[in-house]
Coordinates of C-alpha atoms in Angstrom, one line a residue:
Chain A
M1489 CA 91.4 87.7 94.2
S1490 CA 91.7 83.6 93.9
L1491 CA 89.5 81.5 92.4
T1492 CA 90.9 78.8 93.7
L1493 CA 88.7 76.4 95.5
L1494 CA 89.0 74.0 98.1
L1495 CA 86.9 71.0 98.0
A1496 CA 86.8 68.0 100.0
G1497 CA 90.4 68.5 99.9
V1498 CA 90.8 68.9 96.1
A1499 CA 92.8 72.0 94.7
L1500 CA 90.4 73.3 91.5
G1501 CA 92.1 76.0 89.7
A1502 CA 90.8 77.4 86.0
E1503 CA 93.2 78.5 83.3
L1504 CA 92.4 80.8 80.4
G1505 CA 94.1 80.9 77.5
G1506 CA 95.1 81.1 74.2
G1507 CA 97.7 80.9 71.5
L1508 CA 98.7 80.6 68.0
A1509 CA 99.2 77.2 66.3
V1510 CA 100.4 76.1 63.4
V1511 CA 98.5 72.8 61.8
A1512 CA 99.5 70.6 59.0
V1513 CA 96.6 69.0 57.0
R1514 CA 96.7 66.5 54.2
D1515 CA 95.6 68.2 51.1
S1516 CA 94.4 66.5 47.7
A1517 CA 97.8 65.5 46.8
G1518 CA 99.0 63.3 49.8
A1519 CA 101.6 66.3 51.2
F1520 CA 100.8 67.8 54.1
D1521 CA 100.1 71.5 53.8
L1522 CA 100.8 73.6 56.6
R1523 CA 98.7 76.7 57.7
P1524 CA 98.4 78.7 60.5
A1525 CA 95.6 78.8 63.0
I1526 CA 94.2 80.5 66.4
S1527 CA 93.6 78.7 69.5
T1528 CA 91.9 79.5 72.9
S1529 CA 91.4 77.3 75.9
L1530 CA 89.3 76.8 78.8
R1531 CA 91.0 74.7 81.3
A1532 CA 89.9 73.5 84.8
V1533 CA 92.5 71.6 86.9
G1534 CA 91.8 69.5 89.9
G1535 CA 94.2 67.4 92.3
G1536 CA 97.0 68.7 91.2
A1537 CA 97.2 65.6 88.6
V1538 CA 94.2 65.7 86.1
W1539 CA 92.6 68.5 83.9
G1540 CA 90.1 68.9 81.4
D1541 CA 89.6 71.7 78.9
L1542 CA 87.1 73.1 76.2
T1543 CA 89.3 74.5 73.4
L1544 CA 88.5 76.1 69.9
V1545 CA 91.1 75.8 67.3
G1546 CA 90.4 77.8 63.9
A1547 CA 92.3 77.3 60.7
L1548 CA 92.7 80.2 58.2
P1549 CA 91.7 79.2 54.7
T1550 CA 94.4 77.8 52.2
Q1551 CA 94.1 77.2 48.4
D1552 CA 94.0 73.6 47.0
E1553 CA 94.1 73.0 42.9
G1554 CA 94.1 70.4 41.1
I1555 CA 94.2 71.2 36.9
A1556 CA 90.3 71.5 36.5
W1557 CA 89.3 72.2 39.9
A1558 CA 90.3 74.7 42.8
H1559 CA 89.2 75.2 46.7
S1560 CA 89.8 76.8 49.3
Q1561 CA 88.9 75.1 53.4
A1562 CA 88.7 77.1 56.4
W1563 CA 87.6 75.0 59.8
L1564 CA 86.5 75.7 63.5
R1565 CA 87.2 72.8 65.7
A1566 CA 85.8 72.6 69.1
S1567 CA 87.6 69.5 71.6
A1568 CA 86.6 68.6 75.3
A1569 CA 89.6 66.9 76.4
L1570 CA 90.8 64.6 79.4
G1571 CA 94.5 65.4 80.4
L1572 CA 96.9 63.9 82.7
Q1573 CA 99.9 66.6 84.2
A1574 CA 103.0 65.4 86.3
G1575 CA 105.9 67.7 87.0
T1576 CA 108.9 67.7 89.9
L1577 CA 109.1 71.8 88.8
P1578 CA 106.5 74.0 88.6
A1579 CA 106.6 73.3 84.8
R1580 CA 104.0 70.8 84.1
F1581 CA 104.3 67.9 81.6
R1582 CA 101.1 67.2 79.9
V1583 CA 99.2 64.8 77.8
F1584 CA 95.5 64.9 76.9
A1585 CA 92.8 63.3 74.2
G1586 CA 89.1 63.9 73.9
P1587 CA 86.6 64.1 71.5
A1588 CA 86.1 67.2 68.8
V1589 CA 84.0 68.4 66.1
T1590 CA 84.7 70.3 63.4
L1591 CA 82.7 72.8 61.5
Q1592 CA 84.3 73.1 57.6
R1593 CA 83.6 75.3 55.2
T1594 CA 85.0 74.2 51.2
T1595 CA 84.6 76.8 48.9
W1596 CA 85.1 75.7 45.4
S1597 CA 85.7 78.5 42.8
E1598 CA 86.7 75.9 39.6
P1599 CA 84.7 74.1 37.8
Q1600 CA 82.0 76.1 39.4
S1601 CA 81.6 77.5 42.4
V1602 CA 79.5 76.0 45.3
V1603 CA 80.0 76.2 49.0
V1604 CA 80.2 73.0 51.4
E1605 CA 79.4 73.2 55.3
Q1606 CA 80.3 70.0 56.7
V1607 CA 80.0 69.1 60.5
L1608 CA 82.4 66.3 61.0
P1609 CA 82.8 64.2 64.2
G1610 CA 86.5 63.5 65.4
A1611 CA 88.9 63.6 68.3
R1612 CA 91.7 65.8 69.5
Y1613 CA 94.8 64.2 71.4
G1614 CA 98.6 65.4 72.3
L1615 CA 101.3 66.9 74.8
G1616 CA 102.9 69.3 75.9
L1617 CA 104.8 71.5 78.4
A1618 CA 103.1 74.5 80.9
V1619 CA 105.2 76.5 82.4
P1620 CA 103.9 79.3 85.6
V1621 CA 104.9 82.7 84.4
G1622 CA 104.4 85.0 87.9
D1623 CA 101.3 84.8 90.2
R1624 CA 99.0 84.2 87.1
G1625 CA 100.3 83.8 84.4
Y1626 CA 101.6 80.3 82.0
L1627 CA 103.3 79.9 78.8
D1628 CA 102.4 76.7 77.3
G1629 CA 103.2 74.6 73.9
S1630 CA 101.6 71.7 72.2
A1631 CA 101.7 69.1 69.8
G1632 CA 99.7 66.4 68.8
G1633 CA 96.7 65.6 66.4
S1634 CA 93.4 65.5 65.6
L1635 CA 90.6 63.5 63.5
R1636 CA 88.4 65.7 60.9
G1637 CA 86.0 63.0 59.7
V1638 CA 88.4 60.7 58.2
S1639 CA 91.2 63.4 57.7
R1640 CA 94.0 63.4 60.7
D1641 CA 95.9 66.6 61.2
Y1642 CA 98.3 67.7 63.1
E1643 CA 99.0 70.5 65.4
L1644 CA 101.7 72.5 67.2
C1645 CA 100.3 75.2 69.6
L1646 CA 102.2 77.9 71.2
G1647 CA 100.2 80.3 73.9
G1648 CA 99.6 81.4 77.2
G1649 CA 96.7 82.7 79.6
L1650 CA 96.5 83.5 83.0
S1651 CA 95.5 81.0 86.0
W1652 CA 93.5 81.3 88.5
Chain B
M162 CA 124.3 69.0 39.2
V163 CA 127.8 67.0 40.5
G164 CA 127.5 69.2 43.6
A165 CA 124.1 67.4 43.9
V166 CA 125.1 63.8 43.3
L167 CA 128.1 64.3 45.8
A168 CA 125.4 65.6 48.3
M169 CA 122.9 62.8 48.1
P170 CA 125.6 60.4 50.1
M171 CA 125.7 62.8 52.6
L172 CA 121.8 63.4 53.5
A173 CA 121.5 59.4 53.3
A174 CA 121.7 60.2 57.8
C175 CA 120.4 63.6 57.5
T176 CA 117.9 62.6 60.4
T177 CA 118.6 59.9 63.1
L178 CA 116.0 57.9 64.3
S179 CA 117.6 56.9 67.7
T180 CA 116.7 58.3 71.2
L181 CA 120.0 57.8 73.2
D182 CA 119.0 59.1 76.6
G183 CA 117.1 57.7 79.2
A184 CA 115.2 59.7 81.5
R185 CA 117.6 59.9 84.2
T186 CA 118.6 64.2 84.5
L187 CA 121.9 65.3 84.9
N188 CA 122.4 66.8 88.4
P189 CA 123.4 70.7 87.8
G190 CA 126.6 71.0 86.1
Q191 CA 127.5 67.7 85.8
Q192 CA 128.4 66.7 82.2
S193 CA 128.0 63.6 79.8
W194 CA 129.5 62.2 76.5
T195 CA 128.4 59.9 74.6
L196 CA 129.5 58.0 71.5
S197 CA 126.7 55.8 69.5
T198 CA 127.1 54.0 66.0
G199 CA 124.5 52.2 65.0
L200 CA 122.4 50.9 61.3
Q201 CA 119.1 53.3 60.3
A202 CA 116.5 51.9 57.9
G203 CA 114.4 54.5 55.9
G204 CA 113.6 58.1 57.5
N205 CA 115.8 59.7 55.0
A206 CA 115.9 59.7 51.2
L207 CA 118.6 57.7 50.2
S208 CA 117.4 55.0 52.5
D209 CA 114.3 55.0 51.2
A210 CA 115.4 54.5 47.4
V211 CA 117.7 51.7 48.6
S212 CA 115.8 50.0 50.4
L213 CA 118.5 49.0 53.0
P214 CA 120.0 50.0 56.5
L215 CA 122.7 52.4 56.0
P216 CA 125.3 53.2 59.1
Q217 CA 124.7 56.1 61.5
A218 CA 126.9 57.4 64.0
E219 CA 126.8 60.7 66.4
V220 CA 128.4 62.3 69.5
G221 CA 126.3 63.5 72.0
W222 CA 126.9 66.1 74.9
R223 CA 124.7 66.9 78.0
K224 CA 124.9 69.3 80.6
G225 CA 122.7 69.8 83.7
L226 CA 120.9 73.2 84.4
V227 CA 119.2 72.5 87.3
D228 CA 117.6 69.9 89.4
N229 CA 115.5 67.7 87.0
V230 CA 116.5 70.1 83.7
D231 CA 119.3 69.2 81.0
V232 CA 120.6 70.0 77.6
G233 CA 122.0 68.1 75.1
V234 CA 123.8 68.6 71.7
R235 CA 124.2 66.0 69.1
V236 CA 126.1 65.7 66.0
Y237 CA 125.2 62.9 63.7
L238 CA 125.6 62.0 59.9
V239 CA 125.1 64.3 58.9
G240 CA 122.7 67.2 61.2
V241 CA 122.7 68.4 64.2
G242 CA 120.0 68.4 67.0
V243 CA 119.5 70.5 70.4
D244 CA 117.0 69.3 73.0
V245 CA 115.9 70.1 76.4
R246 CA 115.1 67.1 79.0
Y247 CA 112.4 67.6 81.9
R248 CA 112.5 65.0 84.7
F249 CA 109.1 65.2 85.1
L250 CA 108.7 62.2 87.6
R251 CA 110.7 60.4 89.7
S252 CA 109.1 58.3 91.9
G253 CA 111.7 55.1 93.6
P254 CA 113.4 53.3 90.9
W255 CA 111.2 55.0 87.9
H256 CA 111.8 58.3 86.2
G257 CA 110.1 60.2 83.7
A258 CA 110.8 62.6 81.3
F259 CA 110.0 64.9 78.3
A260 CA 112.8 65.9 75.9
P261 CA 111.6 68.3 73.4
G262 CA 114.2 69.0 70.7
L263 CA 114.6 70.0 67.3
G264 CA 117.8 69.2 64.5
G265 CA 118.2 69.6 61.4
L266 CA 120.7 71.0 58.6
V267 CA 121.4 73.1 55.2
L268 CA 123.3 71.8 51.9
P269 CA 124.4 74.2 49.7
A270 CA 125.1 72.7 46.5
P271 CA 125.5 74.7 43.1
S272 CA 122.1 74.8 41.5
L273 CA 120.3 73.3 44.9
V274 CA 119.8 73.5 48.3
M275 CA 118.7 70.8 50.3
G276 CA 117.8 71.3 54.0
A277 CA 115.7 70.0 56.8
V278 CA 114.4 70.9 60.3
D279 CA 113.0 67.9 62.7
L280 CA 111.1 68.3 65.7
R281 CA 111.3 65.7 68.1
L282 CA 108.6 65.0 71.2
P283 CA 110.1 61.5 73.1
V284 CA 108.8 60.6 76.4
V285 CA 110.8 58.5 78.0
F286 CA 110.5 56.3 81.1
E287 CA 113.6 54.5 82.6
R288 CA 113.8 51.9 85.5
E289 CA 117.0 51.6 87.7
L290 CA 117.4 47.6 87.5
A291 CA 120.7 46.3 90.2
G292 CA 123.6 46.6 89.8
H293 CA 124.0 50.3 87.9
S294 CA 122.0 48.8 84.8
S295 CA 118.5 50.4 83.7
I296 CA 115.9 50.0 81.1
A297 CA 114.4 52.9 79.1
F298 CA 111.1 53.0 76.9
G299 CA 108.5 55.5 75.6
P300 CA 106.8 56.8 72.8
S301 CA 108.0 59.2 70.7
V302 CA 106.7 61.5 67.4
L303 CA 109.2 62.6 65.0
A304 CA 108.2 65.2 62.6
R305 CA 110.1 66.8 59.9
E306 CA 110.2 69.4 57.5
G307 CA 112.3 68.8 54.4
I308 CA 113.1 71.5 51.9
T309 CA 114.6 71.8 48.7
W310 CA 115.5 75.2 47.0
V311 CA 116.4 75.1 43.0
S312 CA 118.1 77.5 40.9
I313 CA 118.8 76.7 37.3
E314 CA 119.8 79.4 34.9
D315 CA 117.5 79.7 32.0
M316 CA 114.8 78.0 34.2
G317 CA 114.5 80.0 37.3
K318 CA 113.8 79.4 41.1
G319 CA 111.6 77.2 42.9
A320 CA 111.3 75.1 46.2
T321 CA 109.4 72.4 47.3
A322 CA 109.0 71.2 51.1
R323 CA 107.8 67.7 52.5
L324 CA 106.4 67.2 56.0
D325 CA 107.0 63.6 57.2
V326 CA 105.6 62.6 60.8
Y327 CA 106.6 59.6 62.2
S328 CA 104.9 58.2 65.4
G329 CA 106.9 55.4 67.5
G330 CA 108.8 54.3 70.5
T331 CA 112.3 53.7 71.6
A332 CA 113.6 51.0 73.9
R333 CA 116.8 50.9 75.5
Y334 CA 119.2 48.8 78.2
R335 CA 122.3 50.3 79.9
L336 CA 124.7 48.8 81.9
G337 CA 127.7 50.0 83.8
S338 CA 128.6 52.6 86.6
D339 CA 127.4 55.9 87.0
F340 CA 130.6 57.4 85.2
F341 CA 130.6 54.6 82.7
S342 CA 128.1 52.9 80.6
V343 CA 127.3 51.0 77.8
G344 CA 123.7 51.2 76.3
F345 CA 122.0 48.7 73.4
G346 CA 118.4 50.1 72.0
G347 CA 116.6 50.2 69.1
D348 CA 113.5 52.7 68.0
L349 CA 110.9 51.6 66.1
Y350 CA 108.4 54.7 64.1
L351 CA 105.4 54.2 61.6
S352 CA 105.3 57.2 58.7
S353 CA 102.1 59.1 58.4
A354 CA 103.3 58.8 54.5
R355 CA 100.6 56.8 52.5
R356 CA 102.3 53.4 51.5
T357 CA 106.1 53.1 53.3
A358 CA 107.3 50.7 55.7
P359 CA 108.1 51.3 59.2
V360 CA 111.4 53.0 60.0
W361 CA 113.9 51.8 62.7
S362 CA 117.1 52.0 63.9
T363 CA 119.6 49.9 66.1
G364 CA 123.0 50.4 68.2
V365 CA 125.3 50.7 70.3
D366 CA 126.7 53.4 72.5
L367 CA 129.3 54.2 75.0
R368 CA 128.9 56.9 77.8
M369 CA 131.0 58.7 80.5
R370 CA 129.6 61.4 82.7
S371 CA 131.8 63.6 85.1
R372 CA 131.0 63.0 88.8
A373 CA 128.6 65.5 90.3
R374 CA 129.4 68.6 92.5
P375 CA 128.8 67.7 96.2

């Protein structure tokens, strides 16, 4: 059953998707550390050109070590984005931006065992392509960045989902 | 060691910064060839080290796959890249395209293997002007993962990797006919690395297009 609504002549649709991501996070030495992540999103598409979504991205923990210290860090980021899309074919080019908040958990193992949890405001932005597959499916890829407090990360997400 | 020294000049231009193509995709079956030369400052280890612009040259080939989509291959000093260009906007004289691409090269040398993988994400807008000329411009992101594998006798093996992300844009003016044209332009990027100067490239290209199928 189609959940697409026709409201005042504007088609509203929904997409539920998820995927795998690679997140580049700057480590204490100033270099970027690539770490795997998982993303899921709920998207509302209206009017053909405008959409908005709620996205969760979770980065798996990785180690960062110095001479006399070591810690691992994992985070979960929630973002709400407003996007634009356009296409001359069923595939859609998309850009998006919006606020984000990150729950970050840092576990220090040296010089002593400490766990620090922080809630960091920020933003998330990017661009990508969404390609329909069949009647209800789609594949999408996006690249962009996000702010996690004063830290800036880069994201590359590949995934897919279902649309109504 | 000698191989590594010899390989360094080859790495001088292992990443091209230029965005040769505008937003107008080729018709299905149509092909184009592009010869380009120019200068590039930064964006690779040697140019960063000597702080001087270095020459760059490349050959590009494109072929239209379907309406609004074409594919391209570029060979430059020293590297190879491929991309798919999707014209997502076409409105009167205005065109907009997204052309994600991958590039890079692996250079083996005794005791040392250097490689890089580039991910390019240019978004280009092009406006047709009178007399078969056009201007193209737009933002672009270039992410490059450089990897060096080292194997030294008595010391073992190791590898280092470094990700650089460049954010910037391109601007290009093209003059000519549907089948032969000359382009002038440049690209400017800021690096994600701390305390680094902007990197740029500028150059000229010659392009030949085959006739579109009727």
